[in-house]
mmCIF file of C-alpha atoms in Angstrom:
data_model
loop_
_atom_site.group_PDB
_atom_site.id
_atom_site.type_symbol
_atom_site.label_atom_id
_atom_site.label_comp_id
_atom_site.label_asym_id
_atom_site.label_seq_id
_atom_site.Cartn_x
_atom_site.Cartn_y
_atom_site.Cartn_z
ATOM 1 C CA UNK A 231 0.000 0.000 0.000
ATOM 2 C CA UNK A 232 1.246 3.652 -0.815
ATOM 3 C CA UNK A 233 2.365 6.089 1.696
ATOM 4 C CA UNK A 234 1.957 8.920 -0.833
ATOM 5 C CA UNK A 235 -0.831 10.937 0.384
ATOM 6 C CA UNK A 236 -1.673 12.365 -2.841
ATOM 7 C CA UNK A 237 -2.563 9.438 -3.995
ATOM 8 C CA UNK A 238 -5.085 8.585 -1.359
ATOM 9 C CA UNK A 239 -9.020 10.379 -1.226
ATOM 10 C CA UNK A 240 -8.565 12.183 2.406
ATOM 11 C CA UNK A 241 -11.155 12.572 4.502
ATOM 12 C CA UNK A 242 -11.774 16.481 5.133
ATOM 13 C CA UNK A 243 -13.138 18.489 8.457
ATOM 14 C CA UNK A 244 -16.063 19.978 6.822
ATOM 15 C CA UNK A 245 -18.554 20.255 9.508
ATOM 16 C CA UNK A 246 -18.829 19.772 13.193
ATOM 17 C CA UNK A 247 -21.526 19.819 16.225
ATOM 18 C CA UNK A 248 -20.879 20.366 19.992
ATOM 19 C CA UNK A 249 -24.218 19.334 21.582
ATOM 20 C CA UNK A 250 -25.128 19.281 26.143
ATOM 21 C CA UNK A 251 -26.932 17.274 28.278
ATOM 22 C CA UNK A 252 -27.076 18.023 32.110
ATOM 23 C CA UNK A 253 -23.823 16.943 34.117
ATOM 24 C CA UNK A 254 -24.803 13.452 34.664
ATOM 25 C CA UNK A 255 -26.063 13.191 30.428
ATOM 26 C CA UNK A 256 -29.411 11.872 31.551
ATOM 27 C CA UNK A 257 -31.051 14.991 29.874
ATOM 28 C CA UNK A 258 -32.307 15.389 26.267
ATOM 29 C CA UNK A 259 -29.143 17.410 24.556
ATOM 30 C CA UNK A 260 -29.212 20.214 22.939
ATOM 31 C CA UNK A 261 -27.079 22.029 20.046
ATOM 32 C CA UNK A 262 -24.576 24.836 21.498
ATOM 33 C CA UNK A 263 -22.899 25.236 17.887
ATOM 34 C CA UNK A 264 -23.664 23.685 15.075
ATOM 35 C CA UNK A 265 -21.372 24.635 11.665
ATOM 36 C CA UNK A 266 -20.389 23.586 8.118
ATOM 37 C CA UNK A 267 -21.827 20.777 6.231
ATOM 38 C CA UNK A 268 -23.515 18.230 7.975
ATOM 39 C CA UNK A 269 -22.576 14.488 6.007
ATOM 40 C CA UNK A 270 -23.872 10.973 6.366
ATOM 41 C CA UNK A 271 -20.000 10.382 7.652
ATOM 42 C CA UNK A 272 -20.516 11.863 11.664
ATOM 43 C CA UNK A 273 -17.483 10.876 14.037
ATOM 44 C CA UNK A 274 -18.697 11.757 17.427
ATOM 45 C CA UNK A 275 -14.387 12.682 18.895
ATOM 46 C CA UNK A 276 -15.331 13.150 23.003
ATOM 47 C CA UNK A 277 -16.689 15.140 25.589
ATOM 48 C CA UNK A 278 -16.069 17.963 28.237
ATOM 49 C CA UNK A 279 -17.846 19.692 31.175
ATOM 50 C CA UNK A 280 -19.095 22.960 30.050
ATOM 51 C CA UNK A 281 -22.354 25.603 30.959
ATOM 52 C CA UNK A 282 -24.974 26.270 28.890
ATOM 53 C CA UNK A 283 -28.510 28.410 29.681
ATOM 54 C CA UNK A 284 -30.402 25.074 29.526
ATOM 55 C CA UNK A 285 -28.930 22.858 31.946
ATOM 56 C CA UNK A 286 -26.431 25.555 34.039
ATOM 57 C CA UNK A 287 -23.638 22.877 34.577
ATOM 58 C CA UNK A 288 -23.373 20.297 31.385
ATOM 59 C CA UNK A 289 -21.888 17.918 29.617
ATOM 60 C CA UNK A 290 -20.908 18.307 26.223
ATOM 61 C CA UNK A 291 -19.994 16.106 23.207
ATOM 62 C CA UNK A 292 -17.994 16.953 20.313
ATOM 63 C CA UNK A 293 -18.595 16.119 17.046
ATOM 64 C CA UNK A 294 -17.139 15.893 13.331
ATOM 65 C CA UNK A 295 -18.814 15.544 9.920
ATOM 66 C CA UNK A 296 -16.087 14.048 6.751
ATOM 67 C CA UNK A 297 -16.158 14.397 3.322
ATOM 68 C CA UNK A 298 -13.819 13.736 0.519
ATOM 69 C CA UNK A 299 -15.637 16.219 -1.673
ATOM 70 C CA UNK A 300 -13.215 18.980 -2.466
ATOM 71 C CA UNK A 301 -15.659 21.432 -3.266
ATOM 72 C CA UNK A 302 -17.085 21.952 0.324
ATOM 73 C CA UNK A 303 -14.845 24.410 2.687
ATOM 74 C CA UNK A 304 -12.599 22.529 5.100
ATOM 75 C CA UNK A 305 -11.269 22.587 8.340
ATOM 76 C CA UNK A 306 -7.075 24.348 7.738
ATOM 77 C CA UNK A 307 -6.309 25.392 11.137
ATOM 78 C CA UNK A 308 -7.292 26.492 14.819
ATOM 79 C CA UNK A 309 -6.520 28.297 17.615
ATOM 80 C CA UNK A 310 -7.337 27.601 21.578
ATOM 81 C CA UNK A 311 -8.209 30.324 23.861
ATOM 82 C CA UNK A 312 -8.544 30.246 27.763
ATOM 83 C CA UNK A 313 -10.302 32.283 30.155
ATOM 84 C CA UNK A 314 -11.200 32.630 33.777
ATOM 85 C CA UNK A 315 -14.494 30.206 35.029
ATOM 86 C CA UNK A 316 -16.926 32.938 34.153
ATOM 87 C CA UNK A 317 -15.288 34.039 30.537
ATOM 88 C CA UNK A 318 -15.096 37.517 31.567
ATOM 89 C CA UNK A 319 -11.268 38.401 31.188
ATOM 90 C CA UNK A 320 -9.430 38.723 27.983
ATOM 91 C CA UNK A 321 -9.228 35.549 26.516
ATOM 92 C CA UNK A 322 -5.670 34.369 25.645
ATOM 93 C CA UNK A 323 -4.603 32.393 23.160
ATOM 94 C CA UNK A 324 -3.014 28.649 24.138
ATOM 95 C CA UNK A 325 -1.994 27.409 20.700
ATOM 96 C CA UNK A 326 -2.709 27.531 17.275
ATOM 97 C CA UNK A 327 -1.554 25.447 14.155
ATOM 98 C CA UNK A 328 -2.483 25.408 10.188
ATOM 99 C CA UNK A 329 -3.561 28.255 8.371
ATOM 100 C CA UNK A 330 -5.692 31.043 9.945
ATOM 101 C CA UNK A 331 -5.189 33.864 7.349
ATOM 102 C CA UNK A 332 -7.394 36.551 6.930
ATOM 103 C CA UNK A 333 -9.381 34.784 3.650
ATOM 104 C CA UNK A 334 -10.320 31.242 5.696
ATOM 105 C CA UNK A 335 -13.908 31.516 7.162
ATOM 106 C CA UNK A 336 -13.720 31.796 11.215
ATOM 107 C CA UNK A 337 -15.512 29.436 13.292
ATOM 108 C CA UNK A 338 -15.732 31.644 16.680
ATOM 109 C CA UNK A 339 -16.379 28.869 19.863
ATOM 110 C CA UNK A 340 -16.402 25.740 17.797
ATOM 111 C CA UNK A 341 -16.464 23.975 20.896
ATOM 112 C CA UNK A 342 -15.860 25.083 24.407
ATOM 113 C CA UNK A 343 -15.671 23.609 27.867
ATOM 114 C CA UNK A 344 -13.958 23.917 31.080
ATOM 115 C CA UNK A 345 -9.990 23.300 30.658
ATOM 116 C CA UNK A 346 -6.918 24.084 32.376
ATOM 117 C CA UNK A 347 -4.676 26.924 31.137
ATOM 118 C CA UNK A 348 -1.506 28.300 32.126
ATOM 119 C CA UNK A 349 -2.861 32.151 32.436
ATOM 120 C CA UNK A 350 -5.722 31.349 34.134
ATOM 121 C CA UNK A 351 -5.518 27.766 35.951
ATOM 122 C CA UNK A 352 -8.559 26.227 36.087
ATOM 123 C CA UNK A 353 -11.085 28.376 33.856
ATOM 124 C CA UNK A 354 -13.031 28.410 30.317
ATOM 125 C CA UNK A 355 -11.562 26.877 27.419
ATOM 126 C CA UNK A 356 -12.428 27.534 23.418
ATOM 127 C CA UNK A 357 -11.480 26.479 20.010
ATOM 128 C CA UNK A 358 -12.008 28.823 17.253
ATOM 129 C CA UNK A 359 -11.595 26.590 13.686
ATOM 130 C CA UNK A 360 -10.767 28.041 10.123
ATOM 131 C CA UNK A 361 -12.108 27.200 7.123
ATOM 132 C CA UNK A 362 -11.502 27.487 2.890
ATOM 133 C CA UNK A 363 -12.415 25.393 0.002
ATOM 134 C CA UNK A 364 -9.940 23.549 -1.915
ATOM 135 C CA UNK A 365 -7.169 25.225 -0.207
ATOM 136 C CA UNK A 366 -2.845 24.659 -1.003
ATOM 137 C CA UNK A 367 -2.372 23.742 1.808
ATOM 138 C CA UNK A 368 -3.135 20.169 3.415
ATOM 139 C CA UNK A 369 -5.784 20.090 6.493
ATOM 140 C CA UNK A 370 -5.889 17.377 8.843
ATOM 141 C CA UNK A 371 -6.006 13.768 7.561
ATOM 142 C CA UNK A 372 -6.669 12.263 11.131
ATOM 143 C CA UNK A 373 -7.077 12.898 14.937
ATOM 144 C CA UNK A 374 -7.716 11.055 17.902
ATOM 145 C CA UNK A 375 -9.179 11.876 21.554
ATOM 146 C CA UNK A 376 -7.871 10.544 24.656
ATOM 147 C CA UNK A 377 -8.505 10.576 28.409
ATOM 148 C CA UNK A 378 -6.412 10.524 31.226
ATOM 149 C CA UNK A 379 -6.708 11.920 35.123
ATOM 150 C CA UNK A 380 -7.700 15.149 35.894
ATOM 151 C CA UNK A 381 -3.400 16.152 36.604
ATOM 152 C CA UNK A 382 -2.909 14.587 33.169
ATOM 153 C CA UNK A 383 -0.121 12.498 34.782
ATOM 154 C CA UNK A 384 -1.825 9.118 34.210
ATOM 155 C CA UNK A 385 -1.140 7.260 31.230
ATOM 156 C CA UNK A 386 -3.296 8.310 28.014
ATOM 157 C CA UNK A 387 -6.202 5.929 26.768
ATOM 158 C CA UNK A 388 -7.295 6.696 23.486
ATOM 159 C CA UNK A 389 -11.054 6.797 23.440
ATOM 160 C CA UNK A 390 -12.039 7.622 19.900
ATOM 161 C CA UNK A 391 -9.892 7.744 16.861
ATOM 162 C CA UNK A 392 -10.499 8.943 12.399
ATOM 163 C CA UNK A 393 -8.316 9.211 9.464
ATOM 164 C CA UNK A 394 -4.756 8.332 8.858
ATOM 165 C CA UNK A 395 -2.166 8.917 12.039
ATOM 166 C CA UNK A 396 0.875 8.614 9.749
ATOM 167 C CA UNK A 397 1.792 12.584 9.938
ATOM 168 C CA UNK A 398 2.431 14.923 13.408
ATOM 169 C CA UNK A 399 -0.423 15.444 16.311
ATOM 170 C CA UNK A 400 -1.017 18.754 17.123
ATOM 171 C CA UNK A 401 -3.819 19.762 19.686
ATOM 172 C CA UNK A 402 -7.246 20.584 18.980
ATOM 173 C CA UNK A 403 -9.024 21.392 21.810
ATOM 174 C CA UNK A 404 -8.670 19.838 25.413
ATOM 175 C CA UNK A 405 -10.479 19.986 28.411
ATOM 176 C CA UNK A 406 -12.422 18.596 31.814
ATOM 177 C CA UNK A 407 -14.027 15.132 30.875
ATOM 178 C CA UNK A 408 -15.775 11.700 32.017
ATOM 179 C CA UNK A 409 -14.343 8.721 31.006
ATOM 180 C CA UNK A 410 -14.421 5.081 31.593
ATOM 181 C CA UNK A 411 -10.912 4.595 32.497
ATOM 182 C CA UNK A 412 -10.683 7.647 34.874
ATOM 183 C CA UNK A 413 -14.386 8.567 35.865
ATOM 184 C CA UNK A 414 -13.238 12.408 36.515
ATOM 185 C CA UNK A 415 -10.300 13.855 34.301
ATOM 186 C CA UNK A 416 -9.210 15.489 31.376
ATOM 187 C CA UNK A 417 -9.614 14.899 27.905
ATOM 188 C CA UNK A 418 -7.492 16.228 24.609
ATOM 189 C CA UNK A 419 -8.781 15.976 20.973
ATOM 190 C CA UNK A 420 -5.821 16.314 18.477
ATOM 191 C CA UNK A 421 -5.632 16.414 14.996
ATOM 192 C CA UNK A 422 -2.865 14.376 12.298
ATOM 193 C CA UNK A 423 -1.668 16.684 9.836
ATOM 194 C CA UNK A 424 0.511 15.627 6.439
ATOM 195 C CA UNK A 425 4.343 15.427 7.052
#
């Protein structure tokens, strides 16, 4: 089989879904940001404790939608801002990675949670996405979501994973979750890009 990524159909970012239940996910959820295309191809990456209006304290899951059609706008980089608990200091920025030039589309809050941050400790947490069509440039071709305690000193457990991981992990968003292996703890979603 080829390693040559030009010569294999990628799957492309080109929509995504961050939906909340109450804190215990017994509740009907509801959409807190909805954006791009939706597709028949929905990869549901993980979760994170967040607020919204409906429940106060929530859960939230994260969610992708792939396409290989090049015509549809697609996910070329991000950037992760942090804040205090009740998002009401300047946000500052934790990372970014691809392209966010001033052309690509902005996706303001494409999902959002509570997270750890070295400005502000224990506060709000927020990943704005960017988005072009056909761009010349490659956009992610993979990305996985792991779990591990709430110190992130415990080994890693991949919960969820999409796409090709032959290329470098960056981050995507991370932030407080639920999972099996460590009931309470903290949860990253990174993304594979090209080599």
């Amino acid at each position: 089989m080829s390693t040559d990524l030009a010569k294999r159909p990628l799957l492309r970012i080109v929509g995504g879904l961050m939906e909340a239940s109450n804190s215990k996910s017994t509740a009907p959820f509801v959409t807190i940001s909805s954006w791009g295309v939706q597709t028949p191809l929905h990869h549901h990456i993980g979760g994170v404790y967040c607020y919204t209006k409906a429940y106060g304290s929530s859960y939230g899951r994260l969610s992708i939608y792939l396409s290989q059609d090049e015509s549809l706008d697609m996910v070329v980089g991000g950037k992760m801002w942090a804040n205090n608990d009740s998002s009401s200091n300047t946000p500052v920025e934790e990372f970014s990675w691809g392209y966010t030039g001033p052309d690509a589309s902005v996706i303001k809050s494409a999902f959002s949670g509570y997270g750890w941050s070295s400005t502000y400790k224990h506060g709000y947490v927020s990943c704005d996405l960017y988005m072009l069509t056909n761009p010349s440039g490659a956009g992610p071709i993979g990305g996985r979501y792991y779990s591990t305690n709430n110190t992130s000193t415990a080994t890693k457990v991949t919960e969820t994973f999409w796409g090709l991981s032959d290329g470098n992990e960056v981050g995507l968003f991370n932030g407080y979750n639920y999972s099996a292996a460590y009931k309470e703890g903290y949860g990253y979603a990174t993304i594979v890009l090209p080599k």
